[in-house]
PDB file of C-alpha atoms in Angstrom:
ATOM      1  CA  MET A   1      48.465  55.856 -50.681  1.00 37.00           C
ATOM      2  CA  ARG A   2      48.804  58.042 -53.925  1.00 48.00           C
ATOM      3  CA  GLY A   3      52.168  59.373 -55.155  1.00 51.00           C
ATOM      4  CA  PRO A   4      52.942  62.876 -55.955  1.00 56.00           C
ATOM      5  CA  GLY A   5      52.244  62.516 -59.553  1.00 57.00           C
ATOM      6  CA  ARG A   6      48.635  63.492 -59.279  1.00 64.00           C
ATOM      7  CA  HIS A   7      49.723  67.009 -58.368  1.00 77.00           C
ATOM      8  CA  PHE A   8      51.617  67.396 -61.831  1.00 86.00           C
ATOM      9  CA  ASN A   9      48.916  69.549 -63.261  1.00 86.00           C
ATOM     10  CA  ARG A  10      51.115  71.492 -66.011  1.00 91.00           C
ATOM     11  CA  SER A  11      52.817  70.157 -69.024  1.00 94.00           C
ATOM     12  CA  LEU A  12      56.308  72.029 -69.521  1.00 95.00           C
ATOM     13  CA  THR A  13      58.888  71.397 -72.472  1.00 97.00           C
ATOM     14  CA  VAL A  14      62.479  71.096 -71.782  1.00 97.00           C
ATOM     15  CA  TRP A  15      65.013  72.852 -73.747  1.00 97.00           C
ATOM     16  CA  ARG A  16      68.655  72.298 -73.340  1.00 96.00           C
ATOM     17  CA  GLU A  17      71.687  73.950 -74.841  1.00 92.00           C
ATOM     18  CA  THR A  18      73.709  71.574 -77.010  1.00 88.00           C
ATOM     19  CA  ALA A  19      77.262  72.088 -78.855  1.00 86.00           C
ATOM     20  CA  VAL A  20      77.334  71.048 -82.546  1.00 83.00           C
ATOM     21  CA  ASP A  21      80.409  70.863 -84.690  1.00 85.00           C
ATOM     22  CA  ASP A  22      80.335  73.825 -86.956  1.00 86.00           C
ATOM     23  CA  GLY A  23      82.307  72.059 -89.868  1.00 86.00           C
ATOM     24  CA  ALA A  24      85.257  74.461 -89.567  1.00 88.00           C
ATOM     25  CA  GLY A  25      86.599  73.221 -86.288  1.00 86.00           C
ATOM     26  CA  GLY A  26      84.814  75.160 -83.807  1.00 88.00           C
ATOM     27  CA  GLN A  27      81.349  74.485 -82.159  1.00 89.00           C
ATOM     28  CA  GLU A  28      77.907  76.290 -82.442  1.00 89.00           C
ATOM     29  CA  VAL A  29      75.609  76.357 -79.238  1.00 89.00           C
ATOM     30  CA  THR A  30      71.913  75.824 -80.271  1.00 89.00           C
ATOM     31  CA  VAL A  31      68.888  75.281 -77.722  1.00 92.00           C
ATOM     32  CA  THR A  32      66.958  72.304 -78.717  1.00 93.00           C
ATOM     33  CA  GLN A  33      63.627  70.892 -77.314  1.00 96.00           C
ATOM     34  CA  VAL A  34      64.629  67.706 -75.488  1.00 96.00           C
ATOM     35  CA  GLY A  35      61.368  66.545 -74.166  1.00 96.00           C
ATOM     36  CA  THR A  36      58.297  67.428 -72.285  1.00 96.00           C
ATOM     37  CA  VAL A  37      57.470  66.762 -68.389  1.00 96.00           C
ATOM     38  CA  ARG A  38      54.461  66.708 -66.083  1.00 94.00           C
ATOM     39  CA  ALA A  39      55.031  69.307 -63.255  1.00 94.00           C
ATOM     40  CA  LYS A  40      53.500  71.329 -60.364  1.00 93.00           C
ATOM     41  CA  VAL A  41      54.719  74.977 -60.344  1.00 91.00           C
ATOM     42  CA  ASP A  42      54.665  76.420 -56.818  1.00 87.00           C
ATOM     43  CA  GLN A  43      53.607  80.108 -56.724  1.00 77.00           C
ATOM     44  CA  PRO A  44      56.318  82.570 -55.658  1.00 68.00           C
ATOM     45  CA  SER A  45      56.107  84.243 -52.197  1.00 62.00           C
ATOM     46  CA  PRO A  46      53.980  87.347 -51.672  1.00 62.00           C
ATOM     47  CA  THR A  47      57.284  89.547 -51.477  1.00 61.00           C
ATOM     48  CA  GLU A  48      58.274  88.124 -54.859  1.00 61.00           C
ATOM     49  CA  ARG A  49      54.848  88.502 -56.322  1.00 61.00           C
ATOM     50  CA  LEU A  50      54.918  92.231 -55.491  1.00 63.00           C
ATOM     51  CA  MET A  51      58.431  92.797 -56.752  1.00 61.00           C
ATOM     52  CA  ALA A  52      57.317  90.972 -60.039  1.00 60.00           C
ATOM     53  CA  GLN A  53      54.883  93.773 -60.730  1.00 62.00           C
ATOM     54  CA  GLN A  54      58.033  95.838 -61.431  1.00 62.00           C
ATOM     55  CA  GLY A  55      59.128  95.383 -65.349  1.00 58.00           C
ATOM     56  CA  GLY A  56      62.234  93.263 -65.514  1.00 59.00           C
ATOM     57  CA  SER A  57      62.107  91.778 -62.339  1.00 61.00           C
ATOM     58  CA  SER A  58      62.777  88.038 -61.559  1.00 67.00           C
ATOM     59  CA  HIS A  59      61.647  85.710 -58.929  1.00 71.00           C
ATOM     60  CA  SER A  60      62.016  81.923 -58.121  1.00 83.00           C
ATOM     61  CA  HIS A  61      59.528  79.072 -58.105  1.00 85.00           C
ATOM     62  CA  ASN A  62      59.824  75.415 -56.781  1.00 91.00           C
ATOM     63  CA  VAL A  63      58.898  73.042 -59.633  1.00 93.00           C
ATOM     64  CA  PHE A  64      57.929  69.411 -58.667  1.00 94.00           C
ATOM     65  CA  LEU A  65      58.581  66.751 -61.150  1.00 94.00           C
ATOM     66  CA  SER A  66      58.913  62.923 -61.567  1.00 91.00           C
ATOM     67  CA  ALA A  67      61.833  61.613 -59.952  1.00 90.00           C
ATOM     68  CA  ARG A  68      62.681  60.297 -63.388  1.00 90.00           C
ATOM     69  CA  ALA A  69      62.355  63.510 -65.286  1.00 93.00           C
ATOM     70  CA  ASP A  70      65.227  64.434 -67.505  1.00 95.00           C
ATOM     71  CA  VAL A  71      65.696  67.981 -66.164  1.00 96.00           C
ATOM     72  CA  ARG A  72      69.094  69.498 -65.375  1.00 96.00           C
ATOM     73  CA  ARG A  73      70.695  72.840 -63.924  1.00 96.00           C
ATOM     74  CA  GLY A  74      70.772  75.265 -66.886  1.00 95.00           C
ATOM     75  CA  ASP A  75      67.701  73.787 -69.009  1.00 96.00           C
ATOM     76  CA  GLU A  76      64.852  75.837 -69.677  1.00 96.00           C
ATOM     77  CA  LEU A  77      61.240  74.838 -68.935  1.00 96.00           C
ATOM     78  CA  ARG A  78      58.441  76.543 -71.201  1.00 95.00           C
ATOM     79  CA  GLY A  79      54.859  76.305 -70.874  1.00 93.00           C
ATOM     80  CA  THR A  80      51.665  78.559 -70.068  1.00 90.00           C
ATOM     81  CA  ASP A  81      50.055  79.504 -66.681  1.00 86.00           C
ATOM     82  CA  ALA A  82      46.470  78.943 -65.832  1.00 84.00           C
ATOM     83  CA  VAL A  83      44.938  81.906 -67.771  1.00 87.00           C
ATOM     84  CA  GLY A  84      47.318  81.099 -70.889  1.00 88.00           C
ATOM     85  CA  ASN A  85      50.197  83.521 -70.420  1.00 87.00           C
ATOM     86  CA  ALA A  86      53.512  81.903 -71.820  1.00 90.00           C
ATOM     87  CA  GLN A  87      56.361  81.262 -69.466  1.00 90.00           C
ATOM     88  CA  ARG A  88      59.802  80.452 -69.407  1.00 92.00           C
ATOM     89  CA  PHE A  89      61.618  79.327 -66.108  1.00 94.00           C
ATOM     90  CA  ARG A  90      65.345  79.022 -66.373  1.00 95.00           C
ATOM     91  CA  VAL A  91      66.566  75.947 -63.886  1.00 96.00           C
ATOM     92  CA  LEU A  92      69.062  76.730 -61.187  1.00 95.00           C
ATOM     93  CA  SER A  93      69.319  73.678 -59.415  1.00 95.00           C
ATOM     94  CA  VAL A  94      67.357  69.926 -59.353  1.00 95.00           C
ATOM     95  CA  VAL A  95      67.368  68.017 -55.856  1.00 93.00           C
ATOM     96  CA  GLN A  96      65.847  64.903 -54.812  1.00 87.00           C
ATOM     97  CA  PRO A  97      64.632  64.029 -51.158  1.00 83.00           C
ATOM     98  CA  SER A  98      66.149  61.056 -49.528  1.00 83.00           C
ATOM     99  CA  ALA A  99      63.522  58.756 -50.789  1.00 81.00           C
ATOM    100  CA  PRO A 100      63.234  59.345 -54.666  1.00 79.00           C
ATOM    101  CA  VAL A 101      59.785  59.949 -55.134  1.00 87.00           C
ATOM    102  CA  TYR A 102      59.923  63.168 -56.957  1.00 90.00           C
ATOM    103  CA  SER A 103      62.448  65.859 -57.982  1.00 93.00           C
ATOM    104  CA  LYS A 104      62.373  69.456 -57.103  1.00 93.00           C
ATOM    105  CA  ALA A 105      63.835  72.270 -59.265  1.00 94.00           C
ATOM    106  CA  LEU A 106      64.434  75.661 -58.186  1.00 93.00           C
ATOM    107  CA  VAL A 107      63.752  77.976 -61.161  1.00 93.00           C
ATOM    108  CA  GLU A 108      63.675  81.516 -61.985  1.00 91.00           C
ATOM    109  CA  LEU A 109      61.120  83.366 -64.111  1.00 86.00           C
ATOM    110  CA  THR A 110      62.005  86.528 -65.369  1.00 68.00           C
ATOM    111  CA  GLN A 111      59.273  88.969 -66.368  1.00 64.00           C
ATOM    112  CA  SER A 112      59.462  91.054 -69.369  1.00 60.00           C
ATOM    113  CA  GLN A 113      58.850  94.877 -69.406  1.00 54.00           C
ATOM    114  CA  PRO A 114      54.948  95.425 -69.975  1.00 54.00           C
ATOM    115  CA  THR A 115      54.213  97.367 -73.183  1.00 52.00           C
ATOM    116  CA  GLY A 116      51.776  99.998 -74.067  1.00 51.00           C
TER     117      GLY A 116
END
């Protein structure tokens, strides 16, 4: 029997906020690329797709990852969809089933206002 990894058809980069000492006793928060993961991004529901046609709307996706993928709440996943549009997903939560064969991240994609 094959594992869920055969369905991971996209490569997404993982970006994470990290605090770095600023040399003056404080900290500066930067967003740094921490890795790349293979994933399967589920399509949003029909209702969410309809709402996504409105500028500035957001909708959620389930993203399936390897059980060992280093993806955490608050991370940002970046990649492109099947037609080459850039996408950024904010990770809301990450869970694993009782038998950890994969991880499932609930993510939010915010669409920008169309121009023109």
